[in-house]
CSV table of N, CA and C in Angstrom, one decimal:
chain,number,residue,atom,x,y,z
A,1,UNK,N,-193.5,65.3,-14.7
A,1,UNK,CA,-194.2,65.2,-13.4
A,1,UNK,C,-193.5,64.8,-12.6
A,2,UNK,N,-193.8,65.3,-11.5
A,2,UNK,CA,-192.9,65.1,-10.1
A,2,UNK,C,-193.7,63.8,-9.5
A,3,UNK,N,-192.8,63.4,-8.2
A,3,UNK,CA,-193.3,62.1,-7.8
A,3,UNK,C,-194.2,62.8,-6.9
A,4,UNK,N,-195.6,62.8,-5.8
A,4,UNK,CA,-196.6,63.2,-5.1
A,4,UNK,C,-195.4,62.9,-3.6
A,5,UNK,N,-195.8,64.0,-2.7
A,5,UNK,CA,-194.8,63.9,-1.6
A,5,UNK,C,-195.6,63.3,-0.8
A,6,UNK,N,-195.1,62.3,0.1
A,6,UNK,CA,-195.6,61.6,1.2
A,6,UNK,C,-195.6,62.3,2.5
A,7,UNK,N,-196.1,62.8,2.9
A,7,UNK,CA,-196.6,63.5,4.4
A,7,UNK,C,-195.9,62.1,5.4
A,8,UNK,N,-196.5,61.3,5.2
A,8,UNK,CA,-195.7,60.1,6.5
A,8,UNK,C,-195.1,58.5,5.4
A,9,UNK,N,-194.1,58.7,5.5
A,9,UNK,CA,-193.0,57.2,4.9
A,9,UNK,C,-193.0,56.2,6.0
A,10,UNK,N,-192.8,54.6,5.5
A,10,UNK,CA,-193.0,53.5,6.4
A,10,UNK,C,-191.3,53.0,6.2
A,11,UNK,N,-190.9,52.5,7.7
A,11,UNK,CA,-189.8,51.4,7.1
A,11,UNK,C,-190.4,50.4,6.7
A,12,UNK,N,-189.4,49.5,6.3
A,12,UNK,CA,-189.7,48.1,6.5
A,12,UNK,C,-190.7,47.6,7.1
A,13,UNK,N,-189.7,47.8,8.4
A,13,UNK,CA,-190.9,47.1,9.3
A,13,UNK,C,-192.2,47.4,9.7
A,14,UNK,N,-192.0,48.6,9.6
A,14,UNK,CA,-193.9,49.1,9.9
A,14,UNK,C,-194.3,48.8,9.0
A,15,UNK,N,-194.3,48.3,7.6
A,15,UNK,CA,-194.9,48.1,6.3
A,15,UNK,C,-195.0,46.5,6.6
A,16,UNK,N,-194.2,45.8,6.9
A,16,UNK,CA,-194.5,44.6,7.3
A,16,UNK,C,-195.3,43.9,8.1
A,17,UNK,N,-195.4,44.9,9.3
A,17,UNK,CA,-196.0,44.8,10.6
A,17,UNK,C,-197.3,44.8,10.3
A,18,UNK,N,-197.7,46.4,9.7
A,18,UNK,CA,-199.1,46.6,9.0
A,18,UNK,C,-199.9,45.6,8.1
A,19,UNK,N,-199.0,44.7,7.3
A,19,UNK,CA,-199.3,44.2,6.1
A,19,UNK,C,-199.9,42.8,6.9
A,20,UNK,N,-199.3,42.4,8.2
A,20,UNK,CA,-199.2,41.3,9.2
A,20,UNK,C,-200.9,41.6,9.8
A,21,UNK,N,-201.0,42.1,10.4
A,21,UNK,CA,-202.3,43.3,10.8
A,21,UNK,C,-203.1,42.9,10.1
A,22,UNK,N,-203.2,43.6,9.1
A,22,UNK,CA,-204.2,43.6,8.5
A,22,UNK,C,-205.4,42.3,7.3
A,23,UNK,N,-203.9,41.6,7.3
A,23,UNK,CA,-204.3,40.3,7.0
A,23,UNK,C,-205.1,39.2,7.9
A,24,UNK,N,-204.6,39.5,9.3
A,24,UNK,CA,-205.2,38.9,10.2
A,24,UNK,C,-207.0,39.6,10.5
A,25,UNK,N,-206.6,40.5,10.0
A,25,UNK,CA,-208.0,41.8,10.8
A,25,UNK,C,-209.4,40.5,10.1
A,26,UNK,N,-210.9,41.0,11.0
A,26,UNK,CA,-211.9,39.9,11.1
A,26,UNK,C,-212.5,40.5,10.0
A,27,UNK,N,-212.2,41.3,8.9
A,27,UNK,CA,-212.7,42.1,7.7
A,27,UNK,C,-211.6,42.8,7.0
A,28,UNK,N,-211.8,42.6,6.2
A,28,UNK,CA,-211.0,43.5,5.0
A,28,UNK,C,-211.4,44.7,5.5
A,29,UNK,N,-210.2,45.8,5.0
A,29,UNK,CA,-210.4,47.5,6.0
A,29,UNK,C,-209.7,47.7,4.6
A,30,UNK,N,-209.8,49.2,4.0
A,30,UNK,CA,-209.2,49.9,2.9
A,30,UNK,C,-207.5,50.6,3.7
A,31,UNK,N,-207.3,50.5,4.8
A,31,UNK,CA,-206.0,50.4,5.1
A,31,UNK,C,-205.7,51.2,6.4
A,32,UNK,N,-204.7,51.6,7.1
A,32,UNK,CA,-205.0,52.0,8.6
A,32,UNK,C,-204.6,54.0,8.4
A,33,UNK,N,-205.7,54.1,9.8
A,33,UNK,CA,-205.9,55.9,9.5
A,33,UNK,C,-204.9,56.0,10.7
A,34,UNK,N,-204.1,57.1,10.8
A,34,UNK,CA,-203.0,57.7,11.2
A,34,UNK,C,-203.6,59.1,11.3
A,35,UNK,N,-203.5,59.3,12.9
A,35,UNK,CA,-203.2,60.8,13.5
A,35,UNK,C,-202.7,61.4,14.9
A,36,UNK,N,-203.5,62.0,15.1
A,36,UNK,CA,-202.9,63.1,16.7
A,36,UNK,C,-204.4,63.2,16.8
A,37,UNK,N,-204.1,62.8,18.4
A,37,UNK,CA,-205.1,63.7,19.0
A,37,UNK,C,-204.5,64.4,20.6
A,38,UNK,N,-205.6,65.3,21.2
A,38,UNK,CA,-204.8,65.9,22.1
A,38,UNK,C,-205.6,65.6,23.8
A,39,UNK,N,-204.5,65.6,24.5
A,39,UNK,CA,-204.2,64.1,25.5
A,39,UNK,C,-202.9,63.9,26.0
A,40,UNK,N,-203.2,63.9,27.1
A,40,UNK,CA,-201.8,62.8,27.7
A,40,UNK,C,-201.2,64.2,28.4
A,41,UNK,N,-199.8,63.5,29.4
A,41,UNK,CA,-199.4,64.9,29.6
A,41,UNK,C,-198.3,65.8,29.2
A,42,UNK,N,-197.7,65.4,27.6
A,42,UNK,CA,-196.8,66.5,26.9
A,42,UNK,C,-198.2,67.2,26.0
A,43,UNK,N,-199.0,66.7,25.8
A,43,UNK,CA,-200.7,67.3,25.2
A,43,UNK,C,-201.0,67.0,24.1
A,44,UNK,N,-200.3,65.9,23.4
A,44,UNK,CA,-200.5,65.1,22.1
A,44,UNK,C,-200.3,63.8,21.8
A,45,UNK,N,-200.9,62.5,21.4
A,45,UNK,CA,-200.7,61.4,20.9
A,45,UNK,C,-201.1,61.1,19.8
A,46,UNK,N,-200.4,60.1,19.3
A,46,UNK,CA,-200.3,59.5,18.4
A,46,UNK,C,-201.7,58.5,18.0
A,47,UNK,N,-202.1,58.4,17.4
A,47,UNK,CA,-203.3,57.2,16.8
A,47,UNK,C,-203.5,56.2,15.9
A,48,UNK,N,-204.0,55.7,16.2
A,48,UNK,CA,-203.7,54.5,14.8
A,48,UNK,C,-205.2,53.7,15.0
A,49,UNK,N,-205.8,53.1,13.8
A,49,UNK,CA,-207.0,52.5,13.9
A,49,UNK,C,-207.2,51.8,12.3
A,50,UNK,N,-208.1,50.7,12.3
A,50,UNK,CA,-208.0,50.2,11.0
A,50,UNK,C,-208.9,51.7,10.4
A,51,UNK,N,-209.0,51.3,9.0
A,51,UNK,CA,-209.9,52.3,8.1
A,51,UNK,C,-210.8,52.0,7.3
A,52,UNK,N,-212.2,51.6,7.3
A,52,UNK,CA,-212.9,50.8,6.5
A,52,UNK,C,-212.6,51.6,5.1
A,53,UNK,N,-213.1,52.9,5.5
A,53,UNK,CA,-213.1,53.6,4.2
A,53,UNK,C,-212.4,55.1,4.1
A,54,UNK,N,-212.1,55.6,2.9
A,54,UNK,CA,-211.3,56.8,3.2
A,54,UNK,C,-212.2,57.9,2.7
A,55,UNK,N,-212.1,59.2,3.7
A,55,UNK,CA,-212.8,60.4,4.3
A,55,UNK,C,-212.7,61.2,2.3
A,56,UNK,N,-213.1,61.9,2.3
A,56,UNK,CA,-213.1,62.7,0.7
A,56,UNK,C,-212.0,63.7,1.1
A,57,UNK,N,-211.7,64.0,2.1
A,57,UNK,CA,-210.5,65.2,2.4
A,57,UNK,C,-209.3,64.1,2.9
A,58,UNK,N,-209.3,63.1,3.0
A,58,UNK,CA,-207.8,62.3,3.7
A,58,UNK,C,-206.9,62.1,2.8
A,59,UNK,N,-205.8,62.5,3.3
A,59,UNK,CA,-204.7,62.6,2.4
A,59,UNK,C,-204.1,60.5,2.4
A,60,UNK,N,-204.2,60.6,1.3
A,60,UNK,CA,-204.0,59.2,1.4
A,60,UNK,C,-202.3,59.2,0.7
A,61,UNK,N,-201.7,58.3,1.6
A,61,UNK,CA,-200.3,57.5,1.2
A,61,UNK,C,-199.8,56.1,0.8
A,62,UNK,N,-199.4,55.8,-0.2
A,62,UNK,CA,-199.4,54.2,-0.2
A,62,UNK,C,-198.0,54.5,-0.3
A,63,UNK,N,-197.4,53.3,0.8
A,63,UNK,CA,-196.0,53.5,0.7
A,63,UNK,C,-195.7,52.0,0.7
A,64,UNK,N,-194.8,51.0,0.2
A,64,UNK,CA,-194.4,49.4,0.6
A,64,UNK,C,-195.4,49.0,0.4
A,65,UNK,N,-196.5,49.2,-0.2
A,65,UNK,CA,-197.4,48.2,-0.5
A,65,UNK,C,-198.3,48.1,0.5
A,66,UNK,N,-198.7,49.1,1.3
A,66,UNK,CA,-199.6,49.8,2.7
A,66,UNK,C,-200.1,51.4,2.3
A,67,UNK,N,-201.6,51.3,2.4
A,67,UNK,CA,-202.2,52.6,2.3
A,67,UNK,C,-202.8,52.6,3.5
A,68,UNK,N,-201.9,54.4,3.9
A,68,UNK,CA,-201.9,54.9,5.5
A,68,UNK,C,-203.0,56.5,4.5
A,69,UNK,N,-204.2,56.2,5.3
A,69,UNK,CA,-205.0,57.3,5.3
A,69,UNK,C,-205.3,58.5,7.0
A,70,UNK,N,-205.0,59.8,6.6
A,70,UNK,CA,-204.4,60.7,7.3
A,70,UNK,C,-205.4,61.9,7.0
A,71,UNK,N,-206.0,61.7,8.4
A,71,UNK,CA,-207.1,63.1,9.0
A,71,UNK,C,-206.4,64.5,8.8
A,72,UNK,N,-207.2,65.4,7.4
A,72,UNK,CA,-206.1,66.5,7.1
A,72,UNK,C,-206.4,67.2,8.0
A,73,UNK,N,-206.9,67.4,9.1
A,73,UNK,CA,-205.9,67.9,10.7
A,73,UNK,C,-204.6,67.9,11.2
A,74,UNK,N,-204.6,66.2,10.7
A,74,UNK,CA,-203.2,66.2,11.1
A,74,UNK,C,-202.2,66.5,10.3
A,75,UNK,N,-202.0,66.5,9.5
A,75,UNK,CA,-201.4,66.7,8.3
A,75,UNK,C,-200.0,67.5,8.7
A,76,UNK,N,-200.0,68.7,8.7
A,76,UNK,CA,-199.3,69.6,9.3
A,76,UNK,C,-198.4,68.8,11.1
A,77,UNK,N,-199.7,68.2,11.6
A,77,UNK,CA,-198.2,68.2,12.5
A,77,UNK,C,-197.5,66.8,11.9
A,78,UNK,N,-198.1,65.5,10.8
A,78,UNK,CA,-197.4,64.5,11.1
A,78,UNK,C,-196.3,64.9,9.5
A,79,UNK,N,-196.5,66.0,9.0
A,79,UNK,CA,-195.3,66.6,8.0
A,79,UNK,C,-193.8,65.9,7.7
A,80,UNK,N,-193.5,65.0,6.9
A,80,UNK,CA,-192.2,64.4,7.5
A,80,UNK,C,-192.2,63.0,8.5
A,81,UNK,N,-193.3,62.7,8.8
A,81,UNK,CA,-193.0,61.7,9.7
A,81,UNK,C,-193.0,60.2,9.1
A,82,UNK,N,-191.4,59.7,9.9
A,82,UNK,CA,-191.2,58.4,9.3
A,82,UNK,C,-192.0,57.1,10.3
A,83,UNK,N,-192.7,56.0,10.0
A,83,UNK,CA,-193.3,55.4,10.9
A,83,UNK,C,-192.4,54.0,10.8
A,84,UNK,N,-192.2,53.5,12.3
A,84,UNK,CA,-191.7,52.1,11.6
A,84,UNK,C,-192.2,51.8,13.0
A,85,UNK,N,-191.7,50.5,12.8
A,85,UNK,CA,-192.1,49.4,13.6
A,85,UNK,C,-190.6,48.8,15.0
A,86,UNK,N,-190.8,49.0,16.2
A,86,UNK,CA,-189.3,48.8,16.9
A,86,UNK,C,-189.8,47.4,17.6
A,87,UNK,N,-188.7,46.8,18.1
A,87,UNK,CA,-189.1,45.5,18.8
A,87,UNK,C,-187.8,45.5,19.6
A,88,UNK,N,-187.8,45.2,21.1
A,88,UNK,CA,-186.9,45.0,21.9
A,88,UNK,C,-187.4,43.8,23.1
A,89,UNK,N,-187.0,43.7,24.2
A,89,UNK,CA,-186.7,42.6,25.2
A,89,UNK,C,-188.0,43.0,25.5
A,90,UNK,N,-188.6,44.1,26.3
A,90,UNK,CA,-190.0,44.2,26.8
A,90,UNK,C,-191.0,44.6,26.4
A,91,UNK,N,-190.8,45.1,24.6
A,91,UNK,CA,-191.9,45.5,23.7
A,91,UNK,C,-191.9,45.8,22.7
A,92,UNK,N,-193.2,45.5,22.1
A,92,UNK,CA,-193.0,45.9,20.7
A,92,UNK,C,-194.2,47.1,20.1
A,93,UNK,N,-193.7,47.9,19.3
A,93,UNK,CA,-194.6,49.0,19.1
A,93,UNK,C,-194.5,49.8,18.0
A,94,UNK,N,-195.1,50.4,17.1
A,94,UNK,CA,-194.8,51.6,15.8
A,94,UNK,C,-194.1,52.5,17.1
A,95,UNK,N,-193.5,53.3,16.3
A,95,UNK,CA,-192.7,54.6,16.7
A,95,UNK,C,-192.3,55.0,15.4
A,96,UNK,N,-193.3,56.7,16.0
A,96,UNK,CA,-192.9,57.8,15.2
A,96,UNK,C,-192.2,58.7,15.2
A,97,UNK,N,-191.3,58.4,14.0
A,97,UNK,CA,-190.0,59.5,14.0
A,97,UNK,C,-190.2,60.7,13.5
A,98,UNK,N,-191.4,62.1,13.8
A,98,UNK,CA,-191.5,63.1,13.7
A,98,UNK,C,-190.5,64.1,13.7
A,99,UNK,N,-190.2,64.7,12.6
A,99,UNK,CA,-189.9,66.2,12.7
A,99,UNK,C,-190.0,67.3,13.7
A,100,UNK,N,-191.4,67.5,13.5
A,100,UNK,CA,-191.9,68.2,14.3
A,100,UNK,C,-192.7,68.2,15.9
A,101,UNK,N,-191.4,66.8,16.1
A,101,UNK,CA,-191.8,67.0,17.3
A,101,UNK,C,-190.8,67.5,18.4
A,102,UNK,N,-191.7,68.0,19.5
A,102,UNK,CA,-190.7,69.3,20.5
A,102,UNK,C,-190.3,68.4,21.6
A,103,UNK,N,-191.1,67.6,22.3
A,103,UNK,CA,-190.7,66.8,23.1
A,103,UNK,C,-191.3,65.3,23.1
A,104,UNK,N,-191.5,64.7,24.5
A,104,UNK,CA,-192.0,63.9,24.8
A,104,UNK,C,-192.4,63.6,26.4
A,105,UNK,N,-193.4,63.1,26.7
A,105,UNK,CA,-193.5,62.8,28.5
A,105,UNK,C,-192.6,61.6,28.6
A,106,UNK,N,-192.4,61.3,29.5
A,106,UNK,CA,-191.6,60.2,30.5
A,106,UNK,C,-191.9,59.2,30.5
A,107,UNK,N,-193.5,58.9,30.3
A,107,UNK,CA,-193.8,57.2,30.1
A,107,UNK,C,-193.6,56.9,28.4
A,108,UNK,N,-194.0,57.8,27.4
A,108,UNK,CA,-193.4,58.0,25.8
A,108,UNK,C,-194.8,57.6,25.4
A,109,UNK,N,-195.9,57.8,26.6
A,109,UNK,CA,-196.9,57.8,26.0
A,109,UNK,C,-197.9,59.1,24.8
A,110,UNK,N,-197.6,60.1,25.4
A,110,UNK,CA,-198.0,61.7,24.4
A,110,UNK,C,-196.3,62.4,24.5
A,111,UNK,N,-197.0,63.8,23.2
A,111,UNK,CA,-195.9,64.2,22.8
A,111,UNK,C,-196.1,65.8,22.9
A,112,UNK,N,-195.0,66.4,22.6
A,112,UNK,CA,-195.5,68.0,22.3
A,112,UNK,C,-194.9,67.9,20.8
A,113,UNK,N,-196.3,68.1,19.8
A,113,UNK,CA,-196.0,68.6,18.4
A,113,UNK,C,-196.1,70.6,18.3
A,114,UNK,N,-195.0,70.6,17.1
A,114,UNK,CA,-195.7,72.0,16.5
A,114,UNK,C,-195.7,71.5,15.1
A,115,UNK,N,-196.9,72.0,14.6
A,115,UNK,CA,-197.0,71.7,13.1
A,115,UNK,C,-196.1,72.5,12.7
A,116,UNK,N,-195.9,71.4,11.5
A,116,UNK,CA,-195.3,72.7,10.4
A,116,UNK,C,-195.6,73.7,9.4
A,117,UNK,N,-194.7,74.3,9.5
A,117,UNK,CA,-195.4,75.7,8.3
A,117,UNK,C,-196.7,75.9,7.2
A,118,UNK,N,-197.1,76.0,7.2
A,118,UNK,CA,-197.8,75.8,6.6
A,118,UNK,C,-197.8,75.7,4.7
A,119,UNK,N,-196.4,76.8,4.1
A,119,UNK,CA,-195.5,76.8,3.3
A,119,UNK,C,-194.9,75.2,3.8
A,120,UNK,N,-194.6,74.8,3.6
A,120,UNK,CA,-193.6,73.4,4.4
A,120,UNK,C,-194.5,72.6,3.3
A,121,UNK,N,-196.2,72.2,3.3
A,121,UNK,CA,-196.7,71.1,2.2
A,121,UNK,C,-196.3,72.1,0.8
A,122,UNK,N,-196.4,73.2,1.0
A,122,UNK,CA,-196.4,73.3,-0.8
A,122,UNK,C,-194.8,73.2,-1.0
A,123,UNK,N,-193.7,73.3,0.0
A,123,UNK,CA,-192.7,73.6,-1.1
A,123,UNK,C,-192.1,72.5,-1.1
A,124,UNK,N,-192.5,71.2,-0.6
A,124,UNK,CA,-192.6,69.9,-0.9
A,124,UNK,C,-193.0,68.9,-1.9
A,125,UNK,N,-194.4,69.8,-2.5
A,125,UNK,CA,-195.3,69.1,-3.2
A,125,UNK,C,-194.5,69.2,-4.7
């Protein structure tokens, strides 16, 4: 039996930051929900929020002790994405290294993403 392909993977920095955020949340959550939404000057933006429960059709990824829930409508946009956490002199933020991203706006708030071919998910499973 082959291991299940992870739609999204986490770097150690991202996993550590999510664990810290979850440990300091006002109540327990099942995980963090990651997705995409329409908006911004480039067309789409990444979303992150606490997830109280998994929805029946969510893609559930467990990586480095963190549970990430992905809305089924976002799977083809996020396929192969690595989630990282970067800190520099003026900012600290989650960064999505997405092979499906074709461009980003100058302010860095939104991106253009081409969904992966539907066969790509089957080929990696």
